Short mmCIF file of C-alpha atoms in Angstrom, two decimals:
data_model
loop_
_atom_site.label_atom_id
_atom_site.label_comp_id
_atom_site.label_asym_id
_atom_site.label_seq_id
_atom_site.Cartn_x
_atom_site.Cartn_y
_atom_site.Cartn_z
CA MET A 1 -17.15 9.74 -0.29
CA LEU A 2 -18.62 10.93 2.94
CA ASN A 3 -17.89 14.55 2.48
CA THR A 4 -20.59 16.87 4.01
CA THR A 5 -21.28 17.62 7.59
CA HIS A 6 -24.91 16.58 6.99
CA GLU A 7 -23.84 13.19 5.71
CA LEU A 8 -21.43 12.63 8.42
CA THR A 9 -23.98 13.70 11.04
CA GLN A 10 -26.77 11.53 9.66
CA ARG A 11 -24.59 8.47 9.45
CA PHE A 12 -23.33 9.03 13.07
CA ALA A 13 -26.94 9.36 14.33
CA ARG A 14 -27.95 6.08 12.71
CA LEU A 15 -24.91 4.18 14.10
CA THR A 16 -25.63 5.52 17.42
CA ASP A 17 -29.27 4.30 17.31
CA LEU A 18 -28.17 0.82 16.19
CA LEU A 19 -25.57 0.54 18.93
CA HIS A 20 -28.11 1.64 21.61
CA GLN A 21 -30.78 -0.69 20.25
CA GLN A 22 -28.57 -3.75 19.98
CA GLU A 23 -26.19 -3.23 23.00
CA THR A 24 -27.17 -6.58 24.58
CA LEU A 25 -25.65 -8.19 21.54
CA TRP A 26 -22.36 -6.37 21.52
CA ARG A 27 -21.46 -5.36 25.05
CA PRO A 28 -21.38 -8.76 26.80
CA VAL A 29 -18.08 -10.67 26.33
CA PRO A 30 -18.65 -14.36 25.83
CA PHE A 31 -15.14 -15.14 27.03
CA TRP A 32 -16.15 -13.85 30.52
CA MET A 33 -19.81 -15.04 30.55
CA PRO A 34 -20.95 -18.65 30.15
CA VAL A 35 -24.56 -17.58 29.60
CA LEU A 36 -25.18 -14.30 27.65
CA PRO A 37 -28.08 -11.94 28.32
CA TRP A 38 -29.38 -12.22 24.76
CA GLN A 39 -29.70 -16.08 24.69
CA SER A 40 -33.13 -16.31 26.06
CA GLN A 41 -34.49 -13.60 23.76
CA HIS A 42 -32.93 -14.92 20.55
CA THR A 43 -33.07 -18.67 21.05
CA GLY A 44 -33.19 -19.36 17.29
CA LEU A 45 -29.91 -17.51 16.78
CA HIS A 46 -28.37 -19.31 19.91
CA ARG A 47 -29.30 -22.86 18.50
CA ALA A 48 -28.00 -21.93 14.96
CA LEU A 49 -24.58 -20.70 16.30
CA LEU A 50 -24.15 -23.90 18.21
CA ALA A 51 -24.86 -25.85 15.23
CA LEU A 52 -22.25 -24.16 13.17
CA SER A 53 -19.20 -26.27 12.03
CA ASP A 54 -15.78 -25.12 12.56
CA ALA A 55 -15.27 -24.25 9.04
CA GLU A 56 -18.58 -22.20 8.89
CA THR A 57 -17.59 -20.41 11.99
CA GLY A 58 -14.21 -19.53 10.46
CA ARG A 59 -15.77 -18.33 7.31
CA LEU A 60 -18.23 -16.02 9.04
CA GLU A 61 -15.55 -14.71 11.30
CA ALA A 62 -13.43 -13.72 8.19
CA ASP A 63 -16.18 -12.28 6.17
CA PRO A 64 -18.03 -9.36 7.94
CA THR A 65 -20.59 -8.82 5.10
CA ALA A 66 -21.55 -12.54 5.16
CA LEU A 67 -21.64 -12.62 9.04
CA ALA A 68 -24.02 -9.62 9.24
CA ALA A 69 -26.28 -11.13 6.58
CA TRP A 70 -26.34 -14.52 8.38
CA ILE A 71 -27.19 -12.97 11.85
CA ALA A 72 -29.95 -10.86 10.15
CA GLN A 73 -31.79 -14.15 9.28
CA TYR A 74 -32.57 -14.22 13.09
CA ILE A 75 -32.48 -10.47 13.97
CA PRO A 76 -33.86 -8.54 10.89
CA GLU A 77 -32.66 -5.19 12.36
CA LEU A 78 -29.13 -6.09 11.76
CA LYS A 79 -29.78 -5.85 7.87
CA ALA A 80 -28.91 -2.21 8.40
CA ILE A 81 -25.33 -2.97 9.26
CA GLU A 82 -24.28 -3.47 5.57
CA SER A 83 -25.53 0.02 4.43
CA LEU A 84 -24.48 1.71 7.68
CA THR A 85 -20.95 0.39 7.39
CA GLU A 86 -20.53 0.97 3.58
CA MET A 87 -17.65 3.11 2.92
CA PRO A 88 -16.70 4.63 -0.50
CA ALA A 89 -13.30 4.05 -1.87
CA LEU A 90 -11.06 7.22 -2.18
CA PRO A 91 -9.49 7.75 -5.65
CA ILE A 92 -5.92 6.49 -5.70
CA THR A 93 -3.25 8.21 -7.81
CA HIS A 94 -0.68 5.72 -9.05
CA ILE A 95 2.86 6.89 -8.15
CA ASP A 96 6.04 5.55 -9.94
CA TYR A 97 8.54 4.84 -7.32
CA PRO A 98 12.23 4.10 -8.08
CA SER A 99 13.48 0.54 -7.97
CA ARG A 100 13.73 -1.00 -4.56
CA PHE A 101 12.01 2.12 -3.07
CA GLU A 102 9.96 -0.37 -0.86
CA HIS A 103 12.98 -2.21 0.27
CA ASP A 104 12.94 -3.01 3.99
CA ILE A 105 9.21 -2.64 4.20
CA PRO A 106 6.97 -5.78 4.65
CA GLY A 107 4.66 -6.27 1.75
CA ARG A 108 1.34 -5.35 3.32
CA LYS A 109 2.91 -2.24 5.01
CA TRP A 110 4.21 -1.11 1.82
CA GLN A 111 0.84 -1.55 0.10
CA GLN A 112 -0.69 0.52 2.89
CA VAL A 113 1.93 3.25 2.69
CA ALA A 114 1.59 3.48 -1.19
CA ALA A 115 -2.17 3.49 -0.98
CA PHE A 116 -2.23 6.13 1.74
CA ALA A 117 0.15 8.27 -0.17
CA GLY A 118 -1.75 7.78 -3.41
CA ALA A 119 -5.16 8.79 -1.69
CA MET A 120 -3.94 12.12 -0.19
CA ASP A 121 -5.26 15.53 -1.40
CA PRO A 122 -2.55 17.55 -3.23
CA ILE A 123 -0.27 19.37 -0.73
CA GLU A 124 2.62 21.75 -0.75
CA GLY A 125 4.69 22.88 2.12
CA LEU A 126 6.16 21.21 5.08
CA VAL A 127 4.44 17.91 6.15
CA LEU A 128 4.70 16.39 9.65
CA GLU A 129 4.47 12.69 10.06
CA TRP A 130 3.32 11.73 13.51
CA CYS A 131 4.53 8.42 15.08
CA ALA A 132 6.67 7.98 11.91
CA GLY A 133 8.64 4.86 12.58
CA LYS A 134 11.29 4.77 9.92
CA ALA A 135 9.30 7.38 7.82
CA HIS A 136 8.25 5.07 5.09
CA LEU A 137 5.12 7.08 4.66
CA GLY A 138 7.09 10.28 4.79
CA ARG A 139 9.32 9.32 1.92
CA ALA A 140 6.43 8.18 -0.27
CA VAL A 141 4.67 11.40 0.41
CA SER A 142 7.85 13.50 -0.25
CA ARG A 143 8.36 11.56 -3.46
CA ARG A 144 4.83 12.14 -4.69
CA PHE A 145 4.51 15.77 -3.81
CA ASN A 146 8.23 16.88 -3.94
CA THR A 147 7.88 18.49 -0.53
CA PRO A 148 9.90 18.41 2.77
CA VAL A 149 8.76 16.04 5.55
CA ILE A 150 9.54 15.99 9.25
CA GLY A 151 8.81 12.74 11.11
CA LEU A 152 8.38 12.43 14.90
CA GLU A 153 9.58 9.13 16.44
CA ARG A 154 10.68 8.34 19.96
CA ASN A 155 12.76 5.32 19.00
CA ALA A 156 16.31 6.40 18.37
CA THR A 157 17.11 3.28 16.24
CA LEU A 158 14.15 3.85 13.95
CA CYS A 159 15.22 7.46 13.68
CA ARG A 160 18.74 6.50 12.62
CA ASP A 161 17.66 3.85 10.18
CA GLY A 162 15.02 5.92 8.55
CA ASN A 163 17.34 9.06 8.11
CA ALA A 164 19.82 6.72 6.45
CA LEU A 165 17.09 5.45 4.07
CA SER A 166 15.94 9.09 3.35
CA GLU A 167 19.55 10.00 2.58
CA HIS A 168 19.99 7.02 0.31
CA HIS A 169 16.94 8.11 -1.72
CA ASP A 170 18.03 11.71 -1.75
CA LEU A 171 14.79 12.84 -0.23
CA ASP A 172 14.11 15.82 2.21
CA VAL A 173 12.80 13.66 4.98
CA GLN A 174 14.15 14.03 8.39
CA LEU A 175 13.24 11.97 11.55
CA LEU A 176 13.52 13.78 14.90
CA ARG A 177 13.52 11.82 18.15
CA CYS A 178 10.58 12.99 19.93
CA ASN A 179 7.84 11.65 22.08
CA VAL A 180 4.53 12.90 20.54
CA MET A 181 2.83 12.94 23.96
CA ALA A 182 5.41 15.50 25.35
CA ALA A 183 4.62 19.13 25.45
CA ASP A 184 7.40 20.13 22.82
CA ALA A 185 5.77 17.91 20.16
CA ALA A 186 3.22 20.55 19.53
CA VAL A 187 6.04 23.00 18.43
CA HIS A 188 6.51 20.92 15.28
CA CYS A 189 2.72 21.06 14.51
CA GLN A 190 3.02 24.84 14.69
CA ARG A 191 5.87 24.66 12.11
CA ALA A 192 4.18 22.20 9.68
CA ASP A 193 1.61 23.07 6.90
CA HIS A 194 0.15 19.49 6.95
CA ALA A 195 0.02 16.50 9.25
CA MET A 196 -0.52 12.91 8.70
CA ALA A 197 -0.37 9.58 10.57
CA LEU A 198 -0.84 6.02 9.31
CA HIS A 199 -2.28 3.86 12.23
CA ALA A 200 -1.36 6.05 15.07
CA CYS A 201 -2.82 4.49 18.17
CA GLY A 202 -5.46 5.81 20.88
CA ASP A 203 -4.05 8.71 22.74
CA LEU A 204 -1.35 9.35 20.12
CA HIS A 205 -3.81 10.24 17.42
CA ARG A 206 -6.02 12.10 19.85
CA ARG A 207 -2.97 14.25 20.68
CA LEU A 208 -2.37 14.79 16.98
CA ILE A 209 -6.03 15.85 16.31
CA GLU A 210 -5.79 18.33 19.22
CA SER A 211 -2.44 19.80 18.15
CA VAL A 212 -3.67 20.25 14.47
CA ILE A 213 -6.71 22.24 15.81
CA GLU A 214 -4.72 24.24 18.24
CA HIS A 215 -2.22 25.29 15.59
CA SER A 216 -4.68 25.58 12.70
CA THR A 217 -2.64 23.19 10.65
CA ARG A 218 -3.77 23.47 6.97
CA SER A 219 -4.70 19.73 6.47
CA LEU A 220 -4.71 16.41 8.26
CA HIS A 221 -4.62 12.82 6.76
CA LEU A 222 -5.23 10.28 9.41
CA SER A 223 -5.87 6.65 9.56
CA PRO A 224 -6.69 5.97 13.31
CA CYS A 225 -6.15 2.68 15.15
CA CYS A 226 -6.26 0.98 18.45
CA TYR A 227 -8.82 3.31 20.22
CA HIS A 228 -8.55 1.36 23.51
CA LEU A 229 -4.86 2.36 24.02
CA THR A 230 -5.68 5.33 26.23
CA THR A 231 -5.06 6.18 29.88
CA ASN A 232 -8.89 7.00 30.26
CA THR A 233 -10.98 4.26 31.79
CA HIS A 234 -14.00 5.58 29.85
CA TYR A 235 -14.10 6.83 26.34
CA ARG A 236 -14.12 10.69 26.17
CA PRO A 237 -16.03 11.76 22.79
CA PHE A 238 -14.48 14.41 20.66
CA SER A 239 -17.46 15.82 19.10
CA LYS A 240 -20.64 17.47 20.51
CA ALA A 241 -22.76 14.75 18.75
CA GLY A 242 -20.62 12.17 20.53
CA ARG A 243 -21.10 13.78 23.91
CA ASP A 244 -24.80 14.02 23.33
CA SER A 245 -25.22 10.44 22.03
CA GLY A 246 -25.57 8.86 25.46
CA LEU A 247 -23.37 6.09 24.34
CA ALA A 248 -21.03 5.44 27.23
CA LEU A 249 -18.12 3.25 26.35
CA HIS A 250 -15.55 1.48 28.69
CA ARG A 251 -11.99 1.27 27.39
CA ASP A 252 -12.35 -2.49 27.25
CA GLU A 253 -15.22 -2.00 24.88
CA LEU A 254 -13.19 0.03 22.50
CA ARG A 255 -11.05 -3.26 21.70
CA LEU A 256 -14.10 -4.53 19.81
CA ALA A 257 -13.61 -1.95 16.98
CA VAL A 258 -10.02 -3.36 16.09
CA GLN A 259 -10.50 -7.16 16.82
CA GLU A 260 -10.78 -7.92 13.01
CA THR A 261 -7.55 -8.97 11.53
CA VAL A 262 -6.50 -10.31 8.26
CA THR A 263 -2.80 -10.05 8.69
CA ALA A 264 -1.98 -12.84 11.27
CA PRO A 265 -0.22 -15.85 9.70
CA ASP A 266 -2.24 -19.08 9.65
CA ILE A 267 0.15 -20.69 12.13
CA THR A 268 -1.18 -18.33 14.81
CA THR A 269 -4.71 -19.80 14.60
CA PRO A 270 -4.35 -23.15 16.38
CA ARG A 271 -1.93 -21.37 18.91
CA ARG A 272 -4.59 -18.85 19.70
CA GLN A 273 -7.21 -21.45 20.04
CA GLN A 274 -5.03 -23.39 22.56
CA LYS A 275 -4.35 -20.14 24.50
CA ASN A 276 -8.04 -19.48 24.67
CA ALA A 277 -8.87 -23.18 25.60
CA TRP A 278 -6.32 -23.25 28.27
CA ARG A 279 -7.44 -19.84 29.73
CA LEU A 280 -11.06 -21.02 29.59
CA GLY A 281 -10.15 -24.19 31.24
CA PHE A 282 -8.46 -22.33 34.06
CA ASP A 283 -11.46 -20.11 34.31
CA LEU A 284 -13.70 -23.17 34.91
CA LEU A 285 -11.34 -24.28 37.60
CA GLN A 286 -11.20 -20.97 39.44
CA ARG A 287 -15.01 -20.72 39.36
CA GLN A 288 -15.25 -24.13 41.06
CA LEU A 289 -12.36 -23.36 43.62
CA ARG A 290 -13.72 -19.89 44.45
CA ASP A 291 -17.28 -21.02 44.57
CA THR A 292 -18.34 -17.95 42.46
CA ASP A 293 -19.57 -17.61 38.91
CA HIS A 294 -17.40 -14.73 37.95
CA TYR A 295 -14.63 -14.30 35.57
CA LEU A 296 -11.11 -13.83 37.16
CA PRO A 297 -8.83 -11.71 34.82
CA VAL A 298 -5.40 -13.11 34.55
CA PRO A 299 -2.57 -10.99 33.24
CA SER A 300 -0.60 -11.62 30.12
CA ILE A 301 1.30 -14.88 30.33
CA PRO A 302 4.46 -15.70 28.39
CA ASP A 303 4.25 -18.07 25.51
CA ARG A 304 6.60 -20.58 27.23
CA TYR A 305 3.78 -21.49 29.56
CA PHE A 306 1.61 -22.61 26.66
CA GLN A 307 4.32 -24.91 25.39
CA GLY A 308 4.34 -27.31 28.46
CA ASN A 309 1.10 -28.97 29.80
CA PHE A 310 -2.12 -27.63 30.99
CA GLY A 311 -1.45 -28.29 34.72
CA ASP A 312 1.67 -26.19 34.74
CA PHE A 313 -0.08 -23.42 32.95
CA CYS A 314 -2.86 -23.40 35.60
CA ARG A 315 -0.30 -23.47 38.47
CA HIS A 316 1.38 -20.36 36.96
CA ALA A 317 -1.96 -18.58 36.42
CA ALA A 318 -3.18 -19.41 40.07
CA ALA A 319 0.15 -18.15 41.48
CA LEU A 320 -0.40 -14.96 39.65
CA LYS A 321 -3.66 -14.48 41.30
CA ALA A 322 -2.65 -15.98 44.71
CA LEU A 323 -5.12 -18.80 44.28
CA PRO A 324 -4.29 -22.05 46.33
CA LEU A 325 -4.72 -25.23 44.31
CA PRO A 326 -5.60 -28.63 45.83
CA THR A 327 -3.60 -31.66 44.91
CA ASP A 328 -6.38 -33.78 43.33
CA ILE A 329 -7.37 -31.73 40.40
CA ASP A 330 -8.61 -33.52 37.27
CA TRP A 331 -6.34 -31.81 34.83
CA PRO A 332 -7.47 -33.77 31.76
CA GLY A 333 -11.07 -33.04 32.55
CA PHE A 334 -10.67 -29.30 32.96
CA GLU A 335 -8.60 -29.16 29.86
CA GLN A 336 -11.11 -30.97 27.82
CA ARG A 337 -13.90 -28.62 29.16
CA GLY A 338 -11.77 -25.66 28.34
CA TRP A 339 -11.59 -26.79 24.58
CA GLN A 340 -15.45 -27.20 24.71
CA ARG A 341 -15.75 -23.75 25.96
CA GLN A 342 -13.33 -22.41 23.36
CA ARG A 343 -15.52 -23.85 20.60
CA GLU A 344 -18.54 -22.39 22.09
CA VAL A 345 -16.99 -18.95 22.70
CA ALA A 346 -15.88 -18.77 19.09
CA ARG A 347 -19.51 -19.06 18.00
CA MET A 348 -20.96 -16.89 20.76
CA GLU A 349 -18.53 -14.14 19.74
CA LEU A 350 -20.04 -13.90 16.11
CA PRO A 351 -22.99 -11.65 16.97
CA ARG A 352 -20.77 -9.28 18.93
CA HIS A 353 -18.16 -9.32 16.06
CA ALA A 354 -20.91 -8.16 13.55
CA PHE A 355 -20.62 -4.79 15.26
CA ARG A 356 -16.87 -4.33 14.92
CA ARG A 357 -17.10 -2.08 11.83
CA VAL A 358 -20.26 -0.44 13.31
CA LEU A 359 -18.22 0.71 16.39
CA GLU A 360 -15.10 1.53 14.50
CA LEU A 361 -16.97 3.85 12.06
CA TRP A 362 -18.88 5.49 14.99
CA LEU A 363 -15.45 6.30 16.68
CA VAL A 364 -13.94 7.57 13.32
CA LEU A 365 -17.03 9.69 12.72
CA ASP A 366 -16.81 11.19 16.27
CA ARG A 367 -13.29 12.46 15.27
CA ALA A 368 -14.50 13.68 11.76
CA LEU A 369 -17.37 15.63 13.32
CA TYR A 370 -15.07 17.26 15.81
CA LEU A 371 -12.80 18.43 13.05
CA SER A 372 -15.76 19.66 11.23
CA GLU A 373 -16.84 21.57 14.36
CA CYS A 374 -13.42 23.16 14.46
CA GLY A 375 -13.51 24.64 10.97
CA TYR A 376 -12.30 21.72 8.74
CA ARG A 377 -13.93 20.35 5.60
CA VAL A 378 -13.74 16.51 6.14
CA THR A 379 -13.85 13.70 3.79
CA LEU A 380 -14.00 9.87 4.76
CA GLY A 381 -13.27 7.01 2.64
CA THR A 382 -11.29 3.86 2.33
CA PHE A 383 -7.66 4.03 1.12
CA CYS A 384 -7.10 0.27 0.44
CA ASP A 385 -8.95 -3.05 0.50
CA ARG A 386 -9.60 -4.63 3.82
CA ALA A 387 -7.29 -7.54 2.78
CA ILE A 388 -4.40 -5.11 3.11
CA THR A 389 -5.67 -3.81 6.42
CA PRO A 390 -9.06 -3.67 8.06
CA ARG A 391 -7.96 -0.33 9.45
CA ASN A 392 -8.49 1.21 6.03
CA ILE A 393 -10.46 4.33 6.76
CA LEU A 394 -8.83 7.75 6.07
CA VAL A 395 -9.88 10.95 7.45
CA CYS A 396 -8.92 13.88 5.17
CA ALA A 397 -9.43 17.29 6.86
CA GLN A 398 -8.77 20.62 5.13
CA ARG A 399 -8.91 23.82 7.08
CA MET A 400 -11.65 26.03 5.52
CA HIS A 401 -10.35 29.54 6.55
#
């Protein structure tokens, strides 16, 4: 486990150095840029990426360790990624839950909940679950520690259904309808002895950390997620080390930390490829029509526009951007070129994707160091295998005084 301030600080400093040194690899977005800044510097890597088969590309995309090792053949400095992103597994206490306790919880979600509850430090007193949903985690924790739990959730239906489940299992778990970003949410932190959140996103978990520190909550167990879901255009570091790092991050760049997924059903892969190919085909078209070599962001487009033909999709995208279209467009030609770009982009994304865990761990450590600065003893480790969820880092913080 990473459990001393020195260990946290040293790891953070090394990750900062790597991100600075290799920023030309992870900052540029291949989807937006047909020619990447690093291609002329790393010609061997560029040629090797283009030579990858679809199967090899998919294998590397799905295996972060293999991906980093493969790229390190061409950029030896990236050998450091494996050791820098290695995270110890937290000890998990097995809990015997009653029959059908996990009813109504999807398989992987239940595995995450059970592992999170099993990895928590012993607690007693009132527990607050932040962004609780139906309070599945709250019930697991209440069952394990025989302790009351209050869950905050803004969706009234989830509160109703979750409270019914708690009553069914005869557990002291109560869901309260509450927007955690509202001022009155902090009152509940003031009441609670402990706080926890499983995959609270962006500003939601930022608010939790701030509330825990403000009210000197005894402990926090947090698995953060979706760092880019924030109202701030640029990342605001938590810790002094983060502020002093000189690493300026745009909100769009924070998406990189959570782009790895293992939970999407296989059927989404060809659909996602088609969406990317059509968007890239439209991108090639708009560059020609506007006589500019710049990416034109297009808003989210409903799935029904991907179920027709490429020409109709482009007409819709053009209308969203008020871009007039001529009548003599070679639709098959642009669609074919879009598919070619899709295959190229999938390969050119691989060097950038080798830094997903690097950036994620940097962001988690920024939060951990801030908690340490504010008087908490912090332990970091993984609470489940990445096959259950890639967002498997648990921050365990205990107030020291």
